[in-house]
Coordinates of C-alpha atoms and ligand atoms in Angstrom, one line a residue:
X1 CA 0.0 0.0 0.0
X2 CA 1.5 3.1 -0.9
X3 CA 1.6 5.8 2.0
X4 CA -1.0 8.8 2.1
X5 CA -0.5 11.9 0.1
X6 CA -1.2 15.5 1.5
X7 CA -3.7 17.3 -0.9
X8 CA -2.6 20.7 -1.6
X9 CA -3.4 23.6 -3.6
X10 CA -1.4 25.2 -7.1
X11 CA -1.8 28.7 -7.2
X12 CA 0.8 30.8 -8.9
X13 CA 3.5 28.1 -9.8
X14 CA 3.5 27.2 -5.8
X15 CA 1.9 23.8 -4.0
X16 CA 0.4 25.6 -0.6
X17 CA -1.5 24.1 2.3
X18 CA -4.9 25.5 2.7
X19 CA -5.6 27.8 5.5
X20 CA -9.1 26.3 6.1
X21 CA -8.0 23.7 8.4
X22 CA -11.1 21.5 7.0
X23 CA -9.8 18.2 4.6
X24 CA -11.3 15.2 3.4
X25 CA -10.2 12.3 3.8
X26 CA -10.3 10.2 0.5
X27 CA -10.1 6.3 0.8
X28 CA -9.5 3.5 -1.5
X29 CA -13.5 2.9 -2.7
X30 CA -12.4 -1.2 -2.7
X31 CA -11.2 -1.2 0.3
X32 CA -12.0 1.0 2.9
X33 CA -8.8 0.5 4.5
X34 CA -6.6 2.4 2.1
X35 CA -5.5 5.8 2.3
X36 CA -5.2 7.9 0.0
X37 CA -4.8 11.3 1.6
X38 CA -6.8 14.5 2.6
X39 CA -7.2 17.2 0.6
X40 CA -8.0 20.5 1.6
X41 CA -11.5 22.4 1.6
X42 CA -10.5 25.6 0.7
X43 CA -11.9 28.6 1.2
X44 CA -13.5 31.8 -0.7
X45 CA -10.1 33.9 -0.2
X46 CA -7.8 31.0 -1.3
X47 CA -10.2 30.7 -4.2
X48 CA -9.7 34.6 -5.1
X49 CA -6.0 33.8 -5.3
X50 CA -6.3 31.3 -7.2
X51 CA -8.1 33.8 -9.9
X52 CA -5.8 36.2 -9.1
X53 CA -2.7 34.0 -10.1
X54 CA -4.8 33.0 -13.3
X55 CA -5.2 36.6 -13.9
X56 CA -1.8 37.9 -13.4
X57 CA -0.5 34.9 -15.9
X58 CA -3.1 35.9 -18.2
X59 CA -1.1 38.5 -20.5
X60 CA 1.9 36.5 -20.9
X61 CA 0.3 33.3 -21.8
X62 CA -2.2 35.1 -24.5
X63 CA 0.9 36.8 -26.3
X64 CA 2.7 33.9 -26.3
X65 CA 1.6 32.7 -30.0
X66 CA -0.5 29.7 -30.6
X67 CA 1.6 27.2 -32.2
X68 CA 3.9 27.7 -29.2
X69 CA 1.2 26.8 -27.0
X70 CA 0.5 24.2 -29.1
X71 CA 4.1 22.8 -28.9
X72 CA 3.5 22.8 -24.8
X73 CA 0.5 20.5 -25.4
X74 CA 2.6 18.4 -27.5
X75 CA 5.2 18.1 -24.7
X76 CA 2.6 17.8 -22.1
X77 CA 1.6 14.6 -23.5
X78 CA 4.3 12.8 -24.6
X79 CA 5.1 13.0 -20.5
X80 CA 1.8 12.1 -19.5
X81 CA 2.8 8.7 -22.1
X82 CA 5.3 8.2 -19.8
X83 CA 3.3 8.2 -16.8
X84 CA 0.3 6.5 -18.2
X85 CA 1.2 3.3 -15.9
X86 CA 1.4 5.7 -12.5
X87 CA -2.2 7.5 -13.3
X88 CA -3.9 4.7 -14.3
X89 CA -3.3 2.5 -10.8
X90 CA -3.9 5.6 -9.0
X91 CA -7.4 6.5 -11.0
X92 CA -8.4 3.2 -10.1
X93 CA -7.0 3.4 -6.4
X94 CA -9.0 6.7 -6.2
X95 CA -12.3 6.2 -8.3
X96 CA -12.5 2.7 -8.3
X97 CA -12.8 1.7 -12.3
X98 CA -10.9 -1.3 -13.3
X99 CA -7.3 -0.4 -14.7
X100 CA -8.2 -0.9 -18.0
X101 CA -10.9 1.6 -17.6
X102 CA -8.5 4.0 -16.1
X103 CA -6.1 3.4 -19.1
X104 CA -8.6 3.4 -21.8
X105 CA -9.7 7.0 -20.4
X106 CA -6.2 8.3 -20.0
X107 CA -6.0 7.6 -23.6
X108 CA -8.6 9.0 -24.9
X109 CA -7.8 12.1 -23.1
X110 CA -4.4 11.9 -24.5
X111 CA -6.1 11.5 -27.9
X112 CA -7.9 14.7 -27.5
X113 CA -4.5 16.4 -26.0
X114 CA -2.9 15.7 -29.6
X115 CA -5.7 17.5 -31.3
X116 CA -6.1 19.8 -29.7
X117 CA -2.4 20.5 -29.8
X118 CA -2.4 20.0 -33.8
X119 CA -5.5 23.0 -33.5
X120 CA -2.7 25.6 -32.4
X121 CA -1.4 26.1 -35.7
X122 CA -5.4 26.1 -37.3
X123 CA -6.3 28.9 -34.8
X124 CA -7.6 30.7 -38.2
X125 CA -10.2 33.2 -38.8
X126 CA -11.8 34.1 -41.8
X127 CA -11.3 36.7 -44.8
X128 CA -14.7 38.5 -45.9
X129 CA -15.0 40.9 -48.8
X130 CA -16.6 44.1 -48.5
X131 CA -19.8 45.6 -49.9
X132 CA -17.0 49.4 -50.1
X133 CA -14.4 49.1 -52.2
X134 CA -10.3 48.8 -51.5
X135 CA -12.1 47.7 -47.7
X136 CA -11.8 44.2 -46.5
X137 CA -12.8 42.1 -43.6
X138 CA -11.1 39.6 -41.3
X139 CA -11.9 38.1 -38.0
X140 CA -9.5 36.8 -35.1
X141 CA -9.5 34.1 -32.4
X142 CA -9.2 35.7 -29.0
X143 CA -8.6 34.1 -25.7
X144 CA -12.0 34.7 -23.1
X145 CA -9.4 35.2 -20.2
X146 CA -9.4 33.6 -16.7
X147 CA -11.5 30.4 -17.1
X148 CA -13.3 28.6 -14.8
X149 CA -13.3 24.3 -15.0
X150 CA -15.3 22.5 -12.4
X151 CA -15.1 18.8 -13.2
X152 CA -16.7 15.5 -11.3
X153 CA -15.1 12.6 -10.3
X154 CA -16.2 9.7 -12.6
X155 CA -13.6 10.5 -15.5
X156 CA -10.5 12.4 -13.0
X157 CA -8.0 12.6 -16.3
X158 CA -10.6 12.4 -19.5
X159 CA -12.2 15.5 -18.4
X160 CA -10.1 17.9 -17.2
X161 CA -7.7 16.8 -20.0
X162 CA -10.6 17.7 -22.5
X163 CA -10.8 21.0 -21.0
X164 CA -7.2 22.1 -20.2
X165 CA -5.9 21.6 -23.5
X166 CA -8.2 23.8 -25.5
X167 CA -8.6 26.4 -22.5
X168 CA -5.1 26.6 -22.8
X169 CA -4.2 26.4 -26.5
X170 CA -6.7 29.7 -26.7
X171 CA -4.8 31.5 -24.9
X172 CA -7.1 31.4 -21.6
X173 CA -5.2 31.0 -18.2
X174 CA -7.2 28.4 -16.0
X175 CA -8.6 27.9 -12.5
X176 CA -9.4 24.3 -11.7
X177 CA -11.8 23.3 -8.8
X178 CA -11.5 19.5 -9.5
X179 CA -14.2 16.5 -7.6
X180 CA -13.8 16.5 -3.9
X181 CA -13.7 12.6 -4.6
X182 CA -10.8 12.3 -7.1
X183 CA -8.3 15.1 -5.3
X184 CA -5.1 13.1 -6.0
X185 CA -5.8 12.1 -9.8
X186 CA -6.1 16.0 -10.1
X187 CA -3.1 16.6 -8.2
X188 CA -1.2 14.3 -10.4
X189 CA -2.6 16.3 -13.3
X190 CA -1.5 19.6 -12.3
X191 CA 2.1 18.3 -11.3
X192 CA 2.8 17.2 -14.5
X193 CA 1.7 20.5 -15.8
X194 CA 4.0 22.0 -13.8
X195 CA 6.9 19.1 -14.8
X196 CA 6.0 20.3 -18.4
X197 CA 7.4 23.4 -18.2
X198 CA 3.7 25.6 -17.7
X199 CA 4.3 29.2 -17.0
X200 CA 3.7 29.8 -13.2
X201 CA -0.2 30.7 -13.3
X202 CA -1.3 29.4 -16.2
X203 CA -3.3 26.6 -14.7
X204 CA -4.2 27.2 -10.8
X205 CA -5.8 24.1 -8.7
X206 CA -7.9 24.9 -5.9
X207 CA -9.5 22.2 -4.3
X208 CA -12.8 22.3 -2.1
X209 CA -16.1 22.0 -2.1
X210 CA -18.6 22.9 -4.7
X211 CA -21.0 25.1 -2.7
X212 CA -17.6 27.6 -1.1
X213 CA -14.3 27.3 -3.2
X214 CA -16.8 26.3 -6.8
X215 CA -19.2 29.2 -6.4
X216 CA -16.5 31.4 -5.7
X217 CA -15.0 30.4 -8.8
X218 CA -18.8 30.5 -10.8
X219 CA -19.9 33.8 -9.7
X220 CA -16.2 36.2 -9.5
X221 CA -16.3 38.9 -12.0
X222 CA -12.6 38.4 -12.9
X223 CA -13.9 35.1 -14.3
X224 CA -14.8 35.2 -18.1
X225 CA -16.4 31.5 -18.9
X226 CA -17.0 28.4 -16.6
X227 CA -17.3 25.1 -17.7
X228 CA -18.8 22.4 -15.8
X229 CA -19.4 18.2 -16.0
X230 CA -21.4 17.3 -13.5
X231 CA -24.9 16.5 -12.1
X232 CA -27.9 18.1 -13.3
X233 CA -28.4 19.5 -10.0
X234 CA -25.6 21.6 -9.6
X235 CA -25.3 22.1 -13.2
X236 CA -28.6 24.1 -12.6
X237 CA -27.5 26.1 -10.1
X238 CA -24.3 26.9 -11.5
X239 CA -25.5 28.0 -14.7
X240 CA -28.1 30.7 -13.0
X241 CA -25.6 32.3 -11.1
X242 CA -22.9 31.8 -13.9
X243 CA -25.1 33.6 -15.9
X244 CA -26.6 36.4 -13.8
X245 CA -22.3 37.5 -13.8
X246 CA -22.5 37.7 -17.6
X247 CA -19.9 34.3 -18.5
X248 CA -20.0 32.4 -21.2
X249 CA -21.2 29.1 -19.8
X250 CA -21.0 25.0 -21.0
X251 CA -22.9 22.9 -18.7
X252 CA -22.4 19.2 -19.1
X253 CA -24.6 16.9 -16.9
X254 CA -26.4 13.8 -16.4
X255 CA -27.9 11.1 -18.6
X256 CA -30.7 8.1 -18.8
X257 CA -29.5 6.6 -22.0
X258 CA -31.5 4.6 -23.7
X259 CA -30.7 1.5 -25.5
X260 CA -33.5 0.4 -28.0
X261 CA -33.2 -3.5 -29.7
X262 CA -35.6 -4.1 -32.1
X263 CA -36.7 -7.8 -33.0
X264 CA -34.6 -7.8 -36.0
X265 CA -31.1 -6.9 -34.5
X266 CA -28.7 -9.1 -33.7
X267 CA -29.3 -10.0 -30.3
X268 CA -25.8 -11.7 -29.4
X269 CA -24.7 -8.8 -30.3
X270 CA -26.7 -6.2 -28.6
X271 CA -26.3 -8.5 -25.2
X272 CA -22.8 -7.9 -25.4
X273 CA -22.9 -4.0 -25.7
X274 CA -25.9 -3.6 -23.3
X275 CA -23.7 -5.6 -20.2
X276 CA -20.4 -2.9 -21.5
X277 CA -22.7 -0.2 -22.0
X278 CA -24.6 -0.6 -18.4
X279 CA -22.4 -2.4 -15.2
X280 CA -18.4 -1.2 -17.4
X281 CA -17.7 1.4 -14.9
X282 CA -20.0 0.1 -12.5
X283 CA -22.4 1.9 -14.2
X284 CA -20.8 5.5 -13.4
X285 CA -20.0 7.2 -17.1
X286 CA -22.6 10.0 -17.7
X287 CA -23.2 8.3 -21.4
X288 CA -23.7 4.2 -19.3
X289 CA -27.2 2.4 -20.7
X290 CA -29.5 3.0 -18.2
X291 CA -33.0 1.8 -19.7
X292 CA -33.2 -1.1 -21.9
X293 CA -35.8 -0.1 -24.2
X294 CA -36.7 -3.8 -25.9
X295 CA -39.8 -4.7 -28.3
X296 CA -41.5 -7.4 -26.9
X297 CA -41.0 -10.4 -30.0
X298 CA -37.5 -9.6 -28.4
X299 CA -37.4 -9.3 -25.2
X300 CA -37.4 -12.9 -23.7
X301 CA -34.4 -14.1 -25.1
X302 CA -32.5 -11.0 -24.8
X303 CA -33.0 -10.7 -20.7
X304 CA -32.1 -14.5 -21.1
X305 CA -29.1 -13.3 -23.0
X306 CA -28.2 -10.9 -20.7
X307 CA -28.5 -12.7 -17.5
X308 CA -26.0 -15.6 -18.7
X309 CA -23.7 -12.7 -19.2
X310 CA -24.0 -10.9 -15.7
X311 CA -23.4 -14.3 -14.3
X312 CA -20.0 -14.7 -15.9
X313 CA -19.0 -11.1 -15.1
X314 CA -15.9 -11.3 -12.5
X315 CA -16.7 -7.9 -9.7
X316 CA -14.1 -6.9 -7.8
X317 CA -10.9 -4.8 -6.7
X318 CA -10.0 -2.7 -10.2
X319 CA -6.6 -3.4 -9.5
X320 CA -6.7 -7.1 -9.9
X321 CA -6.8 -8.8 -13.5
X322 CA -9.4 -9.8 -15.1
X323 CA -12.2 -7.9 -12.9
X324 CA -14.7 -6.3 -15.0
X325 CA -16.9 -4.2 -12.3
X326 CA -15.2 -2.1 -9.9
X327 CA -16.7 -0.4 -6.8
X328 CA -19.1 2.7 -6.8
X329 CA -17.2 5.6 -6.1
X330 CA -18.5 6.4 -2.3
X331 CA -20.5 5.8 0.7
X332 CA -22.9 8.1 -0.6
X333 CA -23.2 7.0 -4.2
X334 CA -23.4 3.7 -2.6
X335 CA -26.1 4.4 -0.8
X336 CA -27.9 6.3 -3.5
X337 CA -27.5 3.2 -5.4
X338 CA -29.0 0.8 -2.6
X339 CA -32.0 3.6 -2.0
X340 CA -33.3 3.6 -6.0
X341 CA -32.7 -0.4 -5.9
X342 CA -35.3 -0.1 -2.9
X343 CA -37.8 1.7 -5.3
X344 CA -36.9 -0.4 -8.0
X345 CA -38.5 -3.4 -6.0
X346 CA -41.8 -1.6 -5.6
X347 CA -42.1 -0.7 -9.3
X348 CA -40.7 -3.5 -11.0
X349 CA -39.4 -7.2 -11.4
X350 CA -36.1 -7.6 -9.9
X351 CA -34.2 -10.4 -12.2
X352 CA -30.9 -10.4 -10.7
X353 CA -27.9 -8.3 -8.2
X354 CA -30.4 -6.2 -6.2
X355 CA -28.0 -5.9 -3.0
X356 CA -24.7 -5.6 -2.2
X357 CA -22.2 -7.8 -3.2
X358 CA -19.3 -8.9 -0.4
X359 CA -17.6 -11.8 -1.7
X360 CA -14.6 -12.6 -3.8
X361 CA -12.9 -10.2 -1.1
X362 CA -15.1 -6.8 -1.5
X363 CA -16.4 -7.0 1.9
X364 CA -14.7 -4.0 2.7
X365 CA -15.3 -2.0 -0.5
X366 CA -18.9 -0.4 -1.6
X367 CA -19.7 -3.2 -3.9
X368 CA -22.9 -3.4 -5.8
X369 CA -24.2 -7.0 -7.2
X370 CA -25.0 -6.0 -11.1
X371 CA -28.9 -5.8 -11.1
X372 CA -31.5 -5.9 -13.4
X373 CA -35.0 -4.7 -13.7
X374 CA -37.8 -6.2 -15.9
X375 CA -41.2 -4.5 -16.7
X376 CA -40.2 -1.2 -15.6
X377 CA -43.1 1.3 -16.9
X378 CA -42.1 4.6 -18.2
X379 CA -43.0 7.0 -15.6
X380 CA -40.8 4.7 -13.1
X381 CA -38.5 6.8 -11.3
X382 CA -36.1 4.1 -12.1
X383 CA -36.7 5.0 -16.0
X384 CA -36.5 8.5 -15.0
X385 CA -34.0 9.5 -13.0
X386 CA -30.4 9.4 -12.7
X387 CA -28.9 6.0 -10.9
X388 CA -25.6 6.3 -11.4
X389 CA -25.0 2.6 -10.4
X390 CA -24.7 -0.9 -12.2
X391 CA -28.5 -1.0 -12.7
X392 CA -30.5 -1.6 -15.8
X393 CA -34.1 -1.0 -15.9
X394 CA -36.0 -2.6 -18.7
X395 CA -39.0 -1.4 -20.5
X396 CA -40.7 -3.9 -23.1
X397 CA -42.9 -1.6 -25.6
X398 CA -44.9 -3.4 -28.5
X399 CA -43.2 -1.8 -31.9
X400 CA -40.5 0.4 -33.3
X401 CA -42.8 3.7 -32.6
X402 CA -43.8 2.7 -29.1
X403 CA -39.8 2.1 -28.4
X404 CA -38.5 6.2 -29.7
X405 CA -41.6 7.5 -28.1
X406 CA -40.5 5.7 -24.5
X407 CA -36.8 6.9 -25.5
X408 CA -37.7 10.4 -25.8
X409 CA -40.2 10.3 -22.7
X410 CA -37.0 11.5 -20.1
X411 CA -35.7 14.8 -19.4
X412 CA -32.2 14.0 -20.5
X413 CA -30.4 13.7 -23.6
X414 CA -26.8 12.5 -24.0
X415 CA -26.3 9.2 -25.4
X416 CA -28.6 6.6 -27.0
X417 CA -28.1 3.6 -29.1
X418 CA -30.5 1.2 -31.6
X419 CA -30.0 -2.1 -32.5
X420 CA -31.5 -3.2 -36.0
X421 CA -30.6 -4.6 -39.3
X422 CA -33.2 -2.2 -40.7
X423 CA -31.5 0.7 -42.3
X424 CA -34.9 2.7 -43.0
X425 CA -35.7 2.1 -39.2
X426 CA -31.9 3.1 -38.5
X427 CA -31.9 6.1 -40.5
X428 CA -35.4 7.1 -38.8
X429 CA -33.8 6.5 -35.4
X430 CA -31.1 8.9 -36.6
X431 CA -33.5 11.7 -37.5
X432 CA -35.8 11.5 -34.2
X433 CA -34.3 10.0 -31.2
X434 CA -33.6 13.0 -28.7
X435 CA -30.0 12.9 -27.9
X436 CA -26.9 14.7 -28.5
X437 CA -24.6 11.2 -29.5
X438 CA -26.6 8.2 -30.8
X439 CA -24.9 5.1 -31.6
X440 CA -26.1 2.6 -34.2
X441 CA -25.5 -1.1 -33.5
X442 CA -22.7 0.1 -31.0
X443 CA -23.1 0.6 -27.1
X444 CA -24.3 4.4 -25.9
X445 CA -20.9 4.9 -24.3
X446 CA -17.9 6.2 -26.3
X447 CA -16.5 8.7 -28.4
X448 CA -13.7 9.5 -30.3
X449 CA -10.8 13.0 -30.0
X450 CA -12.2 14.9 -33.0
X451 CA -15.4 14.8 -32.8
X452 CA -18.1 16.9 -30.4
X453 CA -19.7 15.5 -27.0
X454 CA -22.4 16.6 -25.5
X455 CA -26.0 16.3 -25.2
X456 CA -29.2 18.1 -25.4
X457 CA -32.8 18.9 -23.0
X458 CA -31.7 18.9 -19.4
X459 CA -28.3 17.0 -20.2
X460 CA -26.5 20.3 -22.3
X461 CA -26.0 23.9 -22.2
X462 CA -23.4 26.2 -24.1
X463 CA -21.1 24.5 -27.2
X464 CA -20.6 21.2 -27.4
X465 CA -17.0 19.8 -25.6
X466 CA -13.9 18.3 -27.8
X467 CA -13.8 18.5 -31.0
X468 CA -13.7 21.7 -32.9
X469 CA -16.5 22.8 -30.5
X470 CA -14.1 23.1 -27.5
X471 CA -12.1 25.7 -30.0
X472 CA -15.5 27.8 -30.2
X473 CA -16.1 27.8 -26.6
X474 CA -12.4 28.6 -25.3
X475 CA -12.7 31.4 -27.9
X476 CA -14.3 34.8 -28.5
X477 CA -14.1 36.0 -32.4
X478 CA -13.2 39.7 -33.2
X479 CA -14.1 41.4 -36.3
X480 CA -11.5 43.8 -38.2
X481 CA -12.7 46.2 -40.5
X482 CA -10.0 47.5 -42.8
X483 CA -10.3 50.6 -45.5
X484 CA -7.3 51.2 -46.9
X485 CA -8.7 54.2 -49.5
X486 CA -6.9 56.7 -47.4
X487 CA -10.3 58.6 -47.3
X488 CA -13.0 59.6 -45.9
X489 CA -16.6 57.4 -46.8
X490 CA -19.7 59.1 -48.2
X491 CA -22.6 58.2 -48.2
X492 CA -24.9 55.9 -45.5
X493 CA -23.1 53.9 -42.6
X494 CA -25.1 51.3 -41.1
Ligands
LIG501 P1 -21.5 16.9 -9.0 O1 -22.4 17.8 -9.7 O2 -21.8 16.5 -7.6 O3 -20.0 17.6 -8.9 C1 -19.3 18.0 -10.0 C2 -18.4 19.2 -9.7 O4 -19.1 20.3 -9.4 C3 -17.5 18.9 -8.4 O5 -16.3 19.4 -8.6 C4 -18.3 19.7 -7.3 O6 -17.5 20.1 -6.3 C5 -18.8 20.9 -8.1 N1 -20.0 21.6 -7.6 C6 -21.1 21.0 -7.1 N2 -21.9 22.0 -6.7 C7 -21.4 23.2 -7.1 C8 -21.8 24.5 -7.0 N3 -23.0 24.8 -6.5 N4 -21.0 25.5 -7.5 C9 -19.8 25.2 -8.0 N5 -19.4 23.9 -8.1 C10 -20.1 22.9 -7.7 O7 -21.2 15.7 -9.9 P2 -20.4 14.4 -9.7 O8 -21.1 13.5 -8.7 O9 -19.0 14.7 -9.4 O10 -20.4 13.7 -11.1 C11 -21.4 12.8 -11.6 C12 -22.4 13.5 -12.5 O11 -21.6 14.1 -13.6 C13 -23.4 12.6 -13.1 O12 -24.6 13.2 -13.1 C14 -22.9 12.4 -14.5 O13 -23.9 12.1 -15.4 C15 -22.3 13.8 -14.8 N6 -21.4 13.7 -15.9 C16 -21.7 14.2 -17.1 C17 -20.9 14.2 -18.2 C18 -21.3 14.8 -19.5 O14 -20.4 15.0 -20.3 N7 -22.6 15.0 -19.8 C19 -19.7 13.5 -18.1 C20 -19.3 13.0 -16.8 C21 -20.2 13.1 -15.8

């Protein structure tokens, strides 16, 4: 076991102890016995100097010209390569996903890193002619300033890597308020920032709670743009207050991701991605399948198909090979879990899981038995509302039309995903199923570097995140007039 870490704070190139006195504690989500460390919960003022730091860094880093940022990125990641090993055991010693999750979202970060980087010599605007004569038009990127990142705990290196790296490649200095859950993943983050060579400032970390150090961050006038990932909840909040301040805002937040089968799709095939798509991650990725939407010529041998499945699936310790389904990431997600399992067995058919799961040596982890729900009704709060957990609810509706409408009956929209050999009914899906990602004979979870991610209705606010969305966010565009006639105009000016 490795000994515990002390959480601290970046501000201005320096690692500083909070003054607040408060920490949290974080512990190893398999095993309760593991210490990670305590981080701080800082306060308001330490928050301020965090902004201050990211302002006072701000005019250096926004001259210094893009494809030098650029090169940063590039040398930012090839380090992180060289650490992938080191993040991914401690993701998993942190969050609790299996290593190959932890490695498979390091990547993906890195992916995104590399693009991003590559985007530093693209940071173009356009040329536009003009109705005068011997006038012409351009437009420039600008940096928005200090930005604000608030990010949760269930991806510690995708997400903040997703928003660094174009925050940063605009020209934007950075204050991070990273999960109170995932503290030393952060940590390890900003270090190698700092190993990279970052200009002192650039990139602040301030750790703390959401309600004191975050809203500092969401409602200070020296802050130009927040972006958040997290729950709906807070999402909420932080986007009213964001906005009454005037910031440009992205809000990223929860899902109920529906996977539809129809009766002509392969169902071997769809088994497979449902079980990935719903208990990989235990269930904790904002895009997981959470409601089974399955026409009812299909259903019996699918829930067949997917039971067989869950049996075979190895839980356990993320660390150790082979395990497929780690821990949930805390006593009170665990509980959370446990409490919607409750009102699952008042509204539904409980087929398997259902409780907690304590053998194979999680008795002293927050392990959840993979469960599954059969005739789950629409209005279900189960088929509603967030779980978060490795929980499937299914819903059995009698056609193709009965199966979008059900799909489209939830307040979310991130990810969502159809089985069927039926192009015509594929192509329809396409057109009318409410989400901003759907995923055609492929699992709802996933995504690739270049391309945007997000999601619409109560899921998505502001531009979409990676691809060459994150560019338009981290950006503001400034039109130049030019008239080089040396004289003055006549006539009407609009
Ligand atoms: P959370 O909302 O509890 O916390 C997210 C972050 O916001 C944390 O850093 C927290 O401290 C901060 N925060 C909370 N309240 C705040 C406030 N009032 N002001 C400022 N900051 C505040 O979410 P979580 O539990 O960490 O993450 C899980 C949630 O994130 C799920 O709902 C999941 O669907 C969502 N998520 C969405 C996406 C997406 O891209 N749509 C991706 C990953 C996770």
């Amino acid at each position: 076991m490795n000994p515990p870490d002390r959480g601290q704070n970046w501000i201005g190139g320096a690692w500083s102890d909070s003054v607040s006195g408060q920490q949290l504690e974080r512990r190893n989500p398999a095993d309760h016995a593991d210490l990670l460390g305590a981080a701080p919960l800082s306060t308001r003022a330490e928050m301020r100097a965090g902004i201050a730091a990211a302002r006072q860094a701000l005019p250096g880093w926004r001259a210094t010209p893009a494809p030098r940022r650029g090169e940063f990125l590039f040398a930012w990641k090839r380090l992180l390569e060289l650490k992938k090993d080191e993040l991914a055991r401690l993701i998993t010693r942190e969050e609790g996903k299996t290593l190959a999750e932890a490695a498979g979202e390091i990547q993906r970060g890195l992916n995104i890193v590399e693009y991003i980087a590559g985007e530093a010599r693209r940071m173009s605007g356009e040329t536009l002619p003009s109705e005068l004569p011997a006038n012409f038009i351009y437009t420039l990127r600008q940096p928005l300033g200090v930005v604000g990142l608030i990010t949760p705990w269930n991806f510690p290196a995708a997400i903040p890597l997703w928003k660094l790296a174009p925050a940063l490649v605009c020209g934007n200095t950075v204050v991070w308020k990273p999960s109170e859950l995932t503290p030393f993943s952060s940590q390890f983050l900003a270090r190698s920032l700092a190993e990279a060579g970052l200009p002192a400032g650039v990139v602040n970390l301030v750790h703390g709670r959401g309600q004191e150090a975050g809203d500092e961050l969401v409602t200070h006038p020296d802050v130009a743009a927040i972006s958040f990932t997290g729950s709906n909840a807070a999402g909420t909040a932080i986007y009213t207050r964001a906005a009454a301040g005037l910031k440009k805002v992205q809000c990223e937040m929860g899902g109920k991701n529906a996977v539809v089968v129809l009766e002509d799709a392969d169902l071997e095939l769809a088994a497979g991605h449902i079980i990935a798509g719903a208990f990989g991650s235990s269930g904790q990725r904002c895009t997981a399948t959470s409601r089974l939407i399955v026409v009812e010529a299909a259903a019996d041998r699918l829930l067949r198909l997917l039971l067989e499945r869950i049996q075979s699936l190895k839980i356990g310790n993320g660390a150790e090979a082979g395990v497929q389904v780690g821990p949930i990431v805390s006593e009170a997600q665990y509980q959370r879990v446990l409490d919607y399992i409750q009102t699952g067995r008042t509204e539904a058919r409980l087929c398997c899981g259902g409780q907690p799961y304590r053998e194979n040596g999680c008795g002293n982890g927050w392990f959840i038995a993979p469960t599954v729900f059969d005739e789950v009704s629409v209005e279900a709060r189960i088929a509603q509302e967030e779980i978060f957990g490795p929980v499937l609810p299914m819903l059995r509706v009698p056609d193709f039309e009965a199966a979008l409408k059900a799909a489209n009956q939830v307040k979310f929209g991130l990810a969502g995903s159809i089985f069927t050999r039926d192009v015509n009914r594929a192509f329809a899906a396409a057109e009318r199923f409410e989400c901003g990602m759907l995923h055609i004979n492929s699992p709802t979870v996933g995504g690739e570097a270049h391309v945007p991610f997000g999601g619409i209705k109560a899921t998505g606010v502001g531009e979409r995140e990676t691809g060459s969305t994150a560019i338009d966010f981290y950006s503001e565009i400034k039109v130049i007039y030019v008239d080089y006639t040396g004289q003055k105009r006549t006539g009407s000016l609009y």
